[in-house]
Amino acid sequence: MTSKQILVIDDEDDIRQLIQTCLEIMGGWKVLTATSGNQGLLLAQSSQPDAILLDVMMPDMDGLTTFEKLQANQITKHIPVILLTARGRTNNERLFKDIDVKGIISKPFNPQKLAIQVAAALS
């Protein structure tokens, strides 16, 4: 059985590395990483991951713009997206209820529970 592949798009090096370690060790995922929305769009198109974990607040192109571009592209629109955000939970639910994301994980997240949260959002 091949392991599932997830693309993590986050501009913060420490967060990206922590997520990668958590998902590889505890979730058994193969993890690809991108440091920006543009890099993430290219990787999503070329690698066709099983899911994308996308930071909302990034410089240049934020997560919502990245998500819109993923959705507008026939090659990437089927890939499930989970948003990663530092905004408050009640704000998140209101802000993101109209877009078709699989889930929202708030920062700071519990590293020991991250793989479980991702799996639950995608099931």
Coordinates of C-alpha atoms in Angstrom, one line a residue:
M1 CA 0.0 0.0 0.0
T2 CA 1.4 3.4 -0.9
S3 CA 1.3 6.2 1.6
K4 CA -0.9 9.2 1.0
Q5 CA 0.8 12.4 -0.1
I6 CA 0.0 15.8 1.5
L7 CA 1.2 19.2 0.4
V8 CA 1.9 21.7 3.1
I9 CA 1.9 25.3 2.0
D10 CA 3.1 27.7 4.8
D11 CA 5.6 30.6 4.7
E12 CA 7.0 29.9 8.2
D13 CA 9.9 27.4 8.2
D14 CA 9.5 26.2 11.7
I15 CA 5.8 25.5 11.3
R16 CA 6.4 23.7 8.0
Q17 CA 9.0 21.5 9.5
L18 CA 6.9 20.7 12.5
I19 CA 3.9 19.8 10.4
Q20 CA 6.1 17.7 8.1
T21 CA 7.5 15.8 11.0
C22 CA 4.1 15.2 12.7
L23 CA 2.4 14.0 9.5
E24 CA 5.2 11.8 8.5
I25 CA 5.8 10.1 11.9
M26 CA 2.3 10.0 13.3
G27 CA 0.2 10.0 10.2
G28 CA 2.4 8.0 7.8
W29 CA 2.0 10.7 5.1
K30 CA 4.5 11.5 2.4
V31 CA 4.8 15.3 2.9
L32 CA 5.7 17.8 0.2
T33 CA 6.3 21.4 1.3
A34 CA 5.9 24.8 -0.3
T35 CA 7.0 28.2 1.1
S36 CA 4.5 30.3 -0.8
G37 CA 1.1 30.2 -2.6
N38 CA 2.8 30.3 -6.0
Q39 CA 5.1 27.5 -5.2
G40 CA 2.2 25.5 -3.8
L41 CA 0.1 26.0 -6.9
L42 CA 3.0 24.6 -9.1
L43 CA 3.6 21.7 -6.7
A44 CA -0.1 20.8 -6.5
Q45 CA -0.4 20.8 -10.3
S46 CA 2.8 18.7 -10.8
S47 CA 2.5 16.2 -7.9
Q48 CA -1.3 15.8 -7.5
P49 CA -1.2 15.3 -3.7
D50 CA -4.1 13.5 -1.9
A51 CA -4.7 16.7 0.2
I52 CA -3.3 20.2 0.9
L53 CA -2.8 21.8 4.2
L54 CA -2.8 25.5 3.5
D55 CA -1.8 28.4 5.7
V56 CA -4.3 31.3 5.5
M57 CA -2.0 34.2 6.3
M58 CA 1.0 34.4 4.0
P59 CA 2.8 37.3 2.3
D60 CA 2.4 37.9 -1.5
M61 CA -0.5 35.5 -2.1
D62 CA -2.6 34.6 1.0
G63 CA -4.2 31.2 1.5
L64 CA -7.7 32.2 0.4
T65 CA -6.3 33.5 -2.9
T66 CA -4.2 30.3 -3.3
F67 CA -7.4 28.3 -2.6
E68 CA -9.4 30.2 -5.2
K69 CA -6.6 29.5 -7.8
L70 CA -6.6 25.8 -6.9
Q71 CA -10.3 25.7 -7.3
A72 CA -10.2 27.5 -10.7
N73 CA -7.7 25.0 -12.1
Q74 CA -9.2 21.8 -13.6
I75 CA -6.1 19.9 -12.6
T76 CA -6.2 20.8 -8.9
K77 CA -9.8 21.6 -8.1
H78 CA -10.5 18.1 -6.9
I79 CA -7.8 18.1 -4.2
P80 CA -9.2 18.5 -0.7
V81 CA -7.9 21.5 1.2
I82 CA -7.6 22.0 4.9
L83 CA -6.9 25.6 6.1
L84 CA -4.4 26.3 8.8
T85 CA -5.1 29.6 10.5
A86 CA -4.1 31.7 13.5
R87 CA -7.5 33.5 13.6
G88 CA -10.0 32.8 16.3
R89 CA -12.2 29.7 15.9
T90 CA -15.6 31.6 15.8
N91 CA -14.2 34.0 13.2
N92 CA -13.0 31.1 11.2
E93 CA -16.4 29.4 11.0
R94 CA -18.1 32.6 9.8
L95 CA -15.3 33.6 7.4
F96 CA -14.9 30.2 5.8
K97 CA -18.4 28.7 5.8
D98 CA -19.0 29.8 2.2
I99 CA -15.9 28.1 0.8
D100 CA -15.6 24.4 0.1
V101 CA -12.7 23.4 2.4
K102 CA -12.5 20.0 4.1
G103 CA -11.6 21.5 7.5
I104 CA -9.9 24.3 9.5
I105 CA -7.1 23.7 12.0
S106 CA -6.3 26.6 14.3
K107 CA -2.8 27.7 15.2
P108 CA -1.3 27.0 17.6
F109 CA -2.2 23.3 17.0
N110 CA -1.3 20.3 19.2
P111 CA 1.5 18.5 17.3
Q112 CA 0.5 15.2 18.8
K113 CA -3.0 15.5 17.5
L114 CA -2.3 17.1 14.1
A115 CA -2.3 13.8 12.1
I116 CA -5.6 12.8 13.8
Q117 CA -7.1 16.2 13.0
V118 CA -6.0 16.0 9.4
A119 CA -7.3 12.4 9.0
A120 CA -10.7 13.4 10.6
A121 CA -11.1 16.4 8.3
L122 CA -10.5 14.2 5.2
S123 CA -12.7 11.3 6.2

